[in-house]
Short mmCIF file of C-alpha atoms and ligand atoms in Angstrom, two decimals:
data_model
loop_
_atom_site.label_atom_id
_atom_site.label_comp_id
_atom_site.label_asym_id
_atom_site.label_seq_id
_atom_site.Cartn_x
_atom_site.Cartn_y
_atom_site.Cartn_z
CA MET A 51 -76.98 -91.72 77.66
CA ILE A 52 -80.22 -90.10 76.54
CA ASP A 53 -80.91 -89.05 72.90
CA LYS A 54 -82.83 -85.90 72.70
CA THR A 55 -82.85 -85.99 68.94
CA MET A 56 -85.17 -89.16 69.41
CA TYR A 57 -83.25 -90.96 66.69
CA VAL A 58 -84.04 -94.61 67.08
CA SER A 59 -82.78 -96.43 63.81
CA ASP A 60 -83.16 -95.89 60.25
CA SER A 61 -86.38 -97.83 60.30
CA ILE A 62 -87.92 -96.51 63.52
CA LYS A 63 -88.94 -92.91 63.61
CA TRP A 64 -90.09 -90.87 66.59
CA ILE A 65 -93.45 -89.19 65.71
CA GLY A 66 -94.31 -87.85 69.16
CA VAL A 67 -95.10 -84.37 70.37
CA ASN A 68 -93.88 -82.02 73.15
CA ASP A 69 -96.45 -80.37 75.20
CA ARG A 70 -95.11 -76.92 76.54
CA ALA A 71 -98.38 -75.51 77.43
CA ILE A 72 -99.57 -78.12 80.04
CA ASP A 73 -100.23 -76.84 83.51
CA LEU A 74 -100.65 -80.03 85.46
CA PHE A 75 -99.81 -83.58 84.01
CA GLU A 76 -102.43 -86.00 85.04
CA GLY A 77 -104.25 -83.23 86.62
CA GLN A 78 -101.79 -83.06 89.50
CA TYR A 79 -98.11 -83.07 88.74
CA VAL A 80 -96.38 -79.75 88.01
CA VAL A 81 -94.14 -80.03 84.98
CA PRO A 82 -91.89 -76.98 84.70
CA ASN A 83 -90.34 -78.27 81.53
CA GLY A 84 -93.56 -79.59 79.98
CA MET A 85 -94.30 -83.14 78.91
CA ALA A 86 -93.64 -85.40 75.97
CA TYR A 87 -96.07 -87.88 74.49
CA ASN A 88 -94.02 -90.26 72.52
CA SER A 89 -95.16 -92.27 69.51
CA TYR A 90 -93.11 -94.20 67.05
CA VAL A 91 -93.41 -95.56 63.53
CA ILE A 92 -91.57 -98.82 62.47
CA ILE A 93 -91.08 -98.81 58.65
CA ASP A 94 -90.60 -102.31 57.28
CA GLU A 95 -92.45 -104.25 54.74
CA LYS A 96 -95.39 -103.85 56.91
CA ILE A 97 -95.67 -100.58 58.90
CA ALA A 98 -96.56 -100.44 62.62
CA VAL A 99 -97.27 -97.29 64.47
CA MET A 100 -96.56 -97.48 68.31
CA ASP A 101 -99.32 -95.57 70.30
CA THR A 102 -100.82 -92.35 69.67
CA VAL A 103 -100.56 -88.98 71.61
CA ASP A 104 -102.64 -86.61 73.81
CA GLN A 105 -105.95 -85.26 72.38
CA ASN A 106 -104.50 -81.78 72.11
CA PHE A 107 -101.93 -82.81 69.46
CA THR A 108 -103.89 -84.78 66.96
CA GLU A 109 -103.00 -82.70 63.95
CA GLU A 110 -99.41 -82.37 64.83
CA TRP A 111 -99.13 -86.05 65.36
CA LEU A 112 -101.01 -86.99 62.18
CA LYS A 113 -98.56 -84.62 60.33
CA ASN A 114 -95.62 -86.33 61.96
CA LEU A 115 -96.83 -89.69 60.89
CA ASP A 116 -97.72 -88.59 57.44
CA ASP A 117 -94.20 -87.29 56.90
CA ALA A 118 -92.70 -90.52 58.26
CA LEU A 119 -94.84 -92.63 55.98
CA SER A 120 -93.53 -90.97 52.71
CA GLY A 121 -96.86 -91.78 50.94
CA ARG A 122 -97.17 -95.35 52.32
CA MET A 123 -100.03 -96.47 54.51
CA PRO A 124 -99.77 -97.99 57.93
CA ASP A 125 -100.74 -101.52 58.44
CA TYR A 126 -101.01 -101.67 62.36
CA LEU A 127 -101.52 -99.48 65.27
CA VAL A 128 -100.13 -101.10 68.37
CA VAL A 129 -101.72 -99.66 71.49
CA GLN A 130 -99.54 -100.48 74.49
CA HIS A 131 -101.43 -98.41 76.97
CA MET A 132 -104.82 -96.99 77.17
CA GLU A 133 -104.35 -93.93 79.32
CA PRO A 134 -105.71 -91.12 77.19
CA ASP A 135 -102.15 -89.30 77.01
CA HIS A 136 -101.35 -92.12 74.57
CA SER A 137 -104.58 -93.46 73.29
CA ALA A 138 -106.71 -90.30 72.68
CA ASN A 139 -106.16 -90.62 68.90
CA VAL A 140 -106.87 -94.31 68.32
CA ALA A 141 -110.35 -93.66 66.83
CA VAL A 142 -108.99 -90.85 64.68
CA PHE A 143 -106.30 -93.12 63.37
CA MET A 144 -108.61 -95.94 62.63
CA GLU A 145 -110.98 -93.70 60.73
CA LYS A 146 -108.12 -92.07 58.78
CA TYR A 147 -106.56 -95.47 57.74
CA PRO A 148 -109.42 -97.64 57.23
CA GLU A 149 -107.19 -100.68 56.08
CA ALA A 150 -105.24 -100.63 59.42
CA VAL A 151 -105.54 -103.19 62.12
CA VAL A 152 -105.27 -102.12 65.89
CA VAL A 153 -103.14 -104.50 67.99
CA ALA A 154 -103.55 -104.48 71.77
CA SER A 155 -104.30 -106.75 74.79
CA MET A 156 -107.65 -108.10 75.62
CA GLY A 157 -107.87 -105.53 78.48
CA ALA A 158 -106.98 -102.81 76.21
CA PHE A 159 -109.87 -103.62 73.84
CA SER A 160 -112.34 -103.53 76.75
CA MET A 161 -111.07 -100.14 77.49
CA MET A 162 -111.49 -99.01 73.78
CA LYS A 163 -115.21 -99.88 74.12
CA ASN A 164 -115.37 -97.70 77.21
CA PHE A 165 -113.55 -94.80 75.63
CA PHE A 166 -114.69 -95.01 71.93
CA GLY A 167 -117.84 -97.08 72.16
CA THR A 168 -116.17 -99.72 69.84
CA ASP A 169 -113.18 -102.11 69.98
CA PHE A 170 -112.89 -101.75 66.21
CA ALA A 171 -113.76 -105.46 65.37
CA PRO A 172 -113.10 -106.96 62.95
CA ARG A 173 -109.98 -104.73 62.60
CA LYS A 174 -108.56 -105.88 65.78
CA MET A 175 -105.72 -108.26 66.71
CA VAL A 176 -105.57 -109.33 70.38
CA VAL A 177 -102.15 -110.06 71.73
CA LYS A 178 -100.95 -111.75 74.90
CA GLU A 179 -97.66 -112.68 76.61
CA GLY A 180 -95.28 -113.79 73.85
CA SER A 181 -97.45 -112.98 70.90
CA GLU A 182 -95.68 -112.01 67.73
CA LEU A 183 -96.33 -109.61 64.81
CA ASN A 184 -94.24 -110.22 61.70
CA LEU A 185 -93.48 -106.97 59.77
CA GLY A 186 -91.45 -108.64 57.08
CA GLY A 187 -87.99 -107.74 57.93
CA ARG A 188 -88.44 -107.94 61.69
CA THR A 189 -90.89 -109.56 64.25
CA LEU A 190 -92.11 -107.63 67.17
CA THR A 191 -92.75 -109.62 70.34
CA PHE A 192 -95.23 -108.47 73.02
CA VAL A 193 -94.63 -108.77 76.77
CA THR A 194 -97.53 -108.15 79.09
CA ALA A 195 -96.75 -105.64 81.88
CA PRO A 196 -99.92 -105.71 84.03
CA MET A 197 -100.28 -102.93 86.49
CA VAL A 198 -97.21 -101.03 85.19
CA HIS A 199 -99.36 -99.15 85.87
CA TRP A 200 -102.66 -99.94 84.33
CA PRO A 201 -103.77 -103.64 83.89
CA GLU A 202 -103.86 -103.55 79.88
CA VAL A 203 -100.31 -102.61 79.50
CA ILE A 204 -97.91 -104.41 77.07
CA VAL A 205 -94.40 -103.60 76.14
CA THR A 206 -92.93 -104.38 72.68
CA TYR A 207 -89.52 -105.84 71.65
CA ASP A 208 -88.10 -105.43 68.23
CA SER A 209 -85.38 -108.23 67.97
CA LYS A 210 -83.97 -106.66 64.75
CA ASP A 211 -82.94 -103.31 66.11
CA LYS A 212 -82.96 -104.59 69.58
CA VAL A 213 -85.32 -101.98 70.84
CA LEU A 214 -87.70 -102.19 73.64
CA PHE A 215 -90.79 -99.98 73.53
CA SER A 216 -91.41 -99.68 77.28
CA ALA A 217 -94.77 -97.89 77.50
CA ASP A 218 -94.76 -95.57 80.57
CA GLY A 219 -91.66 -97.48 81.95
CA PHE A 220 -88.49 -95.47 81.86
CA GLY A 221 -90.58 -92.40 81.19
CA LYS A 222 -90.07 -89.01 82.79
CA PHE A 223 -91.65 -85.64 83.07
CA GLY A 224 -90.40 -82.85 80.62
CA THR A 225 -90.30 -82.45 76.95
CA VAL A 226 -87.86 -84.71 75.12
CA ASP A 227 -85.41 -81.75 74.72
CA ALA A 228 -85.83 -80.53 78.24
CA ASP A 229 -82.40 -79.57 79.79
CA GLU A 230 -82.65 -81.53 83.12
CA ASP A 231 -81.40 -84.32 84.94
CA TRP A 232 -83.00 -87.62 83.81
CA ASP A 233 -82.72 -89.31 87.28
CA CYS A 234 -84.44 -86.53 89.15
CA GLU A 235 -87.54 -86.03 86.81
CA ALA A 236 -87.77 -89.88 85.87
CA ARG A 237 -87.77 -90.58 89.72
CA ARG A 238 -90.44 -88.06 90.46
CA TYR A 239 -92.46 -89.49 87.60
CA TYR A 240 -91.81 -93.10 88.68
CA ILE A 241 -92.59 -92.72 92.41
CA GLY A 242 -95.65 -90.57 91.71
CA ILE A 243 -97.18 -92.50 88.99
CA VAL A 244 -95.86 -96.03 89.03
CA GLY A 245 -94.52 -96.35 92.52
CA LYS A 246 -97.17 -98.26 94.18
CA PHE A 247 -96.65 -101.14 91.73
CA GLY A 248 -93.02 -102.12 92.68
CA THR A 249 -93.80 -105.88 92.51
CA GLN A 250 -95.16 -105.63 89.03
CA VAL A 251 -92.30 -103.50 87.95
CA GLN A 252 -89.86 -106.12 89.47
CA ALA A 253 -91.69 -108.86 87.29
CA LEU A 254 -91.31 -106.77 84.10
CA LEU A 255 -87.55 -106.25 84.78
CA LYS A 256 -87.26 -109.87 85.25
CA LYS A 257 -88.77 -110.52 81.79
CA ALA A 258 -86.72 -107.79 80.27
CA SER A 259 -83.47 -109.17 81.60
CA GLY A 260 -83.74 -112.05 78.99
CA LEU A 261 -83.83 -109.53 76.21
CA GLU A 262 -80.72 -108.01 74.45
CA ILE A 263 -81.71 -104.41 74.40
CA ASN A 264 -79.83 -101.66 72.61
CA LYS A 265 -82.30 -98.72 72.97
CA ILE A 266 -85.32 -98.04 75.33
CA CYS A 267 -88.15 -96.18 73.69
CA PRO A 268 -90.57 -95.01 76.38
CA LEU A 269 -93.83 -93.24 76.04
CA HIS A 270 -92.52 -90.09 77.69
CA GLY A 271 -89.04 -88.38 77.70
CA PRO A 272 -85.93 -89.13 75.67
CA VAL A 273 -84.85 -92.36 73.93
CA LEU A 274 -82.35 -94.19 76.16
CA CYS A 275 -79.36 -95.68 74.63
CA ASP A 276 -75.76 -96.99 75.57
CA ASP A 277 -75.47 -97.17 79.43
CA LEU A 278 -78.85 -98.85 79.77
CA GLY A 279 -77.60 -100.43 82.95
CA HIS A 280 -77.86 -97.06 84.69
CA TYR A 281 -81.49 -96.74 84.07
CA ILE A 282 -82.36 -100.31 84.65
CA ASN A 283 -80.52 -100.11 87.98
CA LYS A 284 -82.45 -97.05 89.01
CA TYR A 285 -85.73 -99.02 88.24
CA ASP A 286 -84.62 -101.88 90.21
CA ILE A 287 -83.86 -99.76 93.23
CA TRP A 288 -87.07 -97.80 92.98
CA SER A 289 -89.36 -100.82 92.41
CA SER A 290 -87.83 -102.73 95.35
CA TYR A 291 -88.19 -99.65 97.56
CA ARG A 292 -84.37 -99.78 98.49
CA VAL A 293 -82.64 -96.68 99.69
CA GLU A 294 -81.04 -94.96 96.76
CA ASP A 295 -78.92 -92.38 98.73
CA GLU A 296 -77.98 -91.79 102.26
CA GLY A 297 -79.66 -88.64 103.44
CA VAL A 298 -82.48 -86.99 105.28
CA THR A 299 -85.82 -85.67 103.86
CA ILE A 300 -87.51 -83.12 106.08
CA ALA A 301 -91.17 -82.55 105.40
CA TYR A 302 -92.74 -79.91 107.46
CA SER A 303 -95.86 -77.78 107.81
CA SER A 304 -96.00 -74.72 109.76
CA VAL A 305 -98.82 -72.30 110.96
CA TYR A 306 -96.96 -69.27 112.13
CA GLY A 307 -93.40 -70.24 111.35
CA HIS A 308 -92.22 -71.89 114.59
CA THR A 309 -92.19 -75.41 113.34
CA LYS A 310 -90.61 -74.22 110.10
CA THR A 311 -87.84 -72.70 112.39
CA VAL A 312 -87.29 -76.07 114.13
CA ALA A 313 -87.23 -78.02 110.76
CA LEU A 314 -84.73 -75.67 109.17
CA LYS A 315 -82.60 -75.67 112.38
CA LEU A 316 -82.48 -79.45 112.23
CA ALA A 317 -81.58 -79.09 108.44
CA GLU A 318 -78.75 -76.65 109.41
CA ALA A 319 -77.34 -79.00 112.09
CA LEU A 320 -77.38 -81.96 109.73
CA GLU A 321 -75.79 -80.03 106.91
CA LYS A 322 -73.06 -78.90 109.19
CA SER A 323 -72.32 -82.58 109.98
CA GLY A 324 -72.02 -83.26 106.28
CA THR A 325 -75.36 -85.00 105.78
CA LYS A 326 -77.27 -84.53 102.70
CA VAL A 327 -80.70 -82.86 103.50
CA GLU A 328 -83.62 -81.80 101.54
CA ALA A 329 -86.38 -79.91 103.29
CA PHE A 330 -89.96 -79.30 102.07
CA ASP A 331 -92.64 -76.85 103.24
CA LEU A 332 -95.65 -79.19 102.46
CA ALA A 333 -97.96 -76.23 101.94
CA ARG A 334 -95.94 -74.50 99.48
CA ASP A 335 -93.31 -76.94 97.82
CA ASP A 336 -94.24 -79.68 95.38
CA GLN A 337 -95.47 -82.53 97.40
CA ALA A 338 -94.56 -85.00 94.53
CA GLU A 339 -90.89 -83.87 94.99
CA ALA A 340 -91.20 -84.31 98.72
CA VAL A 341 -92.65 -87.87 98.17
CA GLU A 342 -89.81 -88.51 95.76
CA CYS A 343 -87.22 -87.48 98.06
CA ALA A 344 -88.80 -89.61 101.07
CA PHE A 345 -88.24 -92.67 98.80
CA ARG A 346 -84.94 -91.58 97.52
CA TYR A 347 -83.10 -91.03 100.93
CA SER A 348 -82.62 -93.26 104.00
CA LYS A 349 -84.23 -91.20 106.61
CA LEU A 350 -87.38 -89.10 106.91
CA VAL A 351 -88.28 -86.40 109.44
CA LEU A 352 -92.01 -85.28 109.67
CA ALA A 353 -92.58 -82.03 111.40
CA THR A 354 -96.05 -80.55 111.98
CA THR A 355 -98.54 -78.82 114.40
CA THR A 356 -101.26 -80.35 116.34
CA TYR A 357 -104.30 -79.13 114.60
CA ASN A 358 -107.96 -79.75 115.45
CA GLY A 359 -106.95 -82.61 117.71
CA SER A 360 -104.95 -84.28 114.90
CA ILE A 361 -102.29 -82.90 112.38
CA PHE A 362 -102.16 -80.08 109.90
CA PRO A 363 -103.98 -81.00 106.69
CA VAL A 364 -101.24 -80.87 104.33
CA MET A 365 -99.06 -83.33 106.49
CA ASN A 366 -102.15 -85.63 106.47
CA THR A 367 -102.24 -85.49 102.74
CA PHE A 368 -98.41 -86.12 102.46
CA ILE A 369 -98.46 -89.18 104.89
CA HIS A 370 -101.37 -90.71 102.76
CA ALA A 371 -99.44 -90.12 99.61
CA LEU A 372 -96.47 -92.01 101.23
CA LYS A 373 -98.73 -94.91 102.27
CA GLU A 374 -100.36 -95.06 98.87
CA HIS A 375 -96.93 -95.42 97.21
CA ASN A 376 -95.92 -98.23 99.56
CA PHE A 377 -93.52 -96.31 101.67
CA GLN A 378 -91.25 -98.74 103.46
CA ASN A 379 -87.58 -99.60 104.53
CA ARG A 380 -86.84 -96.24 105.91
CA LYS A 381 -85.95 -94.54 109.30
CA VAL A 382 -88.51 -92.10 110.45
CA ALA A 383 -88.45 -89.27 113.15
CA PHE A 384 -91.19 -86.83 114.29
CA ILE A 385 -91.10 -83.40 115.37
CA GLU A 386 -94.56 -82.22 116.82
CA ASN A 387 -95.64 -78.78 117.81
CA GLY A 388 -98.64 -78.23 120.09
CA THR A 389 -99.16 -75.24 122.41
CA TRP A 390 -101.38 -76.91 124.91
CA ALA A 391 -102.07 -80.58 124.00
CA PRO A 392 -99.55 -81.79 121.46
CA VAL A 393 -100.81 -85.16 119.86
CA ALA A 394 -99.26 -84.76 116.37
CA MET A 395 -96.35 -87.31 116.86
CA LYS A 396 -98.99 -90.00 117.97
CA VAL A 397 -101.16 -89.29 115.19
CA MET A 398 -98.31 -89.44 112.53
CA LYS A 399 -96.97 -92.64 113.98
CA GLU A 400 -100.47 -94.21 113.96
CA LEU A 401 -100.89 -93.19 110.31
CA LEU A 402 -97.64 -94.99 109.33
CA ALA A 403 -98.45 -98.06 111.38
CA ASP A 404 -99.20 -100.30 108.51
CA CYS A 405 -96.12 -99.32 106.49
CA LYS A 406 -93.56 -102.27 106.12
CA ASN A 407 -90.26 -102.11 107.76
CA LEU A 408 -90.09 -98.72 109.13
CA THR A 409 -87.69 -98.06 112.00
CA PHE A 410 -88.59 -95.11 114.34
CA ALA A 411 -85.98 -92.78 115.75
CA ASP A 412 -85.01 -92.95 119.49
CA ASN A 413 -84.89 -89.12 119.45
CA ASN A 414 -88.11 -87.22 118.62
CA VAL A 415 -89.02 -83.62 119.39
CA THR A 416 -91.89 -82.08 121.10
CA VAL A 417 -92.24 -78.30 120.91
CA LYS A 418 -94.83 -76.36 122.85
CA GLY A 419 -95.33 -73.25 120.73
CA ALA A 420 -91.62 -72.21 120.21
CA LEU A 421 -88.36 -73.84 120.63
CA ASN A 422 -86.82 -73.63 124.22
CA GLU A 423 -83.84 -75.03 125.86
CA SER A 424 -85.49 -78.46 126.42
CA SER A 425 -86.91 -78.94 122.86
CA GLU A 426 -83.64 -77.68 121.34
CA ALA A 427 -81.72 -80.46 123.19
CA GLN A 428 -84.15 -82.99 121.74
CA LEU A 429 -83.53 -81.54 118.34
CA MET A 430 -79.85 -81.71 118.63
CA ALA A 431 -80.12 -85.27 119.87
CA LEU A 432 -82.08 -86.11 116.73
CA ALA A 433 -79.57 -84.45 114.46
CA GLU A 434 -76.80 -86.56 116.26
CA GLU A 435 -78.85 -89.74 115.60
CA PHE A 436 -79.68 -88.89 112.02
CA LYS A 437 -76.26 -87.42 110.73
CA ALA A 438 -74.51 -89.41 108.20
FE1 LIG B 656 -98.33 -91.94 80.21
FE2 LIG B 656 -100.01 -94.10 82.06
O1 LIG B 656 -99.86 -92.80 80.76
#
């Protein structure tokens, strides 16, 4: 269950912001329902603020913090992750609250020097695996999460309220109140931003499995509560590159529409057989969504034209994105189009050569310009091989 109200506990308040004006998150991801930058404050005998927010929301965040403090002063700022969507206001905070101490990993303090020209010594507390911070009525325990998805990352466990502050882990695109499926936008976020680092996420899941957790407070998206097994299971599947759902992703590029016609004919044949299919025009649709589906489903079909003795540029970009994110454990088929000397299949297969545990289909398709009787027979053979 997700909690869009962002209620965590009587002692832990959400003081984050919703970004409804953003065009591209991290300069590349479309976010039709905006983005949330979460920050929390833990009110105890001592007060700890968990992370800051993006630079465009300084005033809103400071006001949220001020409201939550009810006249008290914060003692600590815990910086779990130094990517600027969370750390942009560290210097602002430290200037506004001159008695506060910043708590972070050694790696985070090095990054603070890079970003702010200072690591705030002597007002700094370096934490490492298992370090604790006593707030009076509760103790926070820090767990390192290197390369999930930056090297300095820590997550934080509050054993009193049994809350895991999970940094970018379990985050998603969209504002906290976005009316959308968690799995879909969390998966697109995970595969795109964290997906390369499956081994490191597995290590973090192993550490987290020893904790009794009632709520997960990520740095993006809603607070997670109740059926936490659902979210943890998704993370386990995604980070181990296992197939999540049986189905076929068809990713195509087309110059004049013939390759598109072939790709959509395959989609139609598969759907008729009751197979789940998602098809993407790589030049026009969101490539991050296409990458997400390639990781979600069991089978992938790549369809493109031969172009400048190679493949169409958007397909090149797509295959590189798959490789960068550790694409593996899937079955792949190729559709190539080439009017006089088709080489696209050979090029695509070579590009995927170093991906682990890919199985290639027996039935691939070569089209010379437009579909004909021979290539249509190949296409139907592929549909037969890839149907559910
Ligand atoms: Fe949400 Fe890696 O910053």
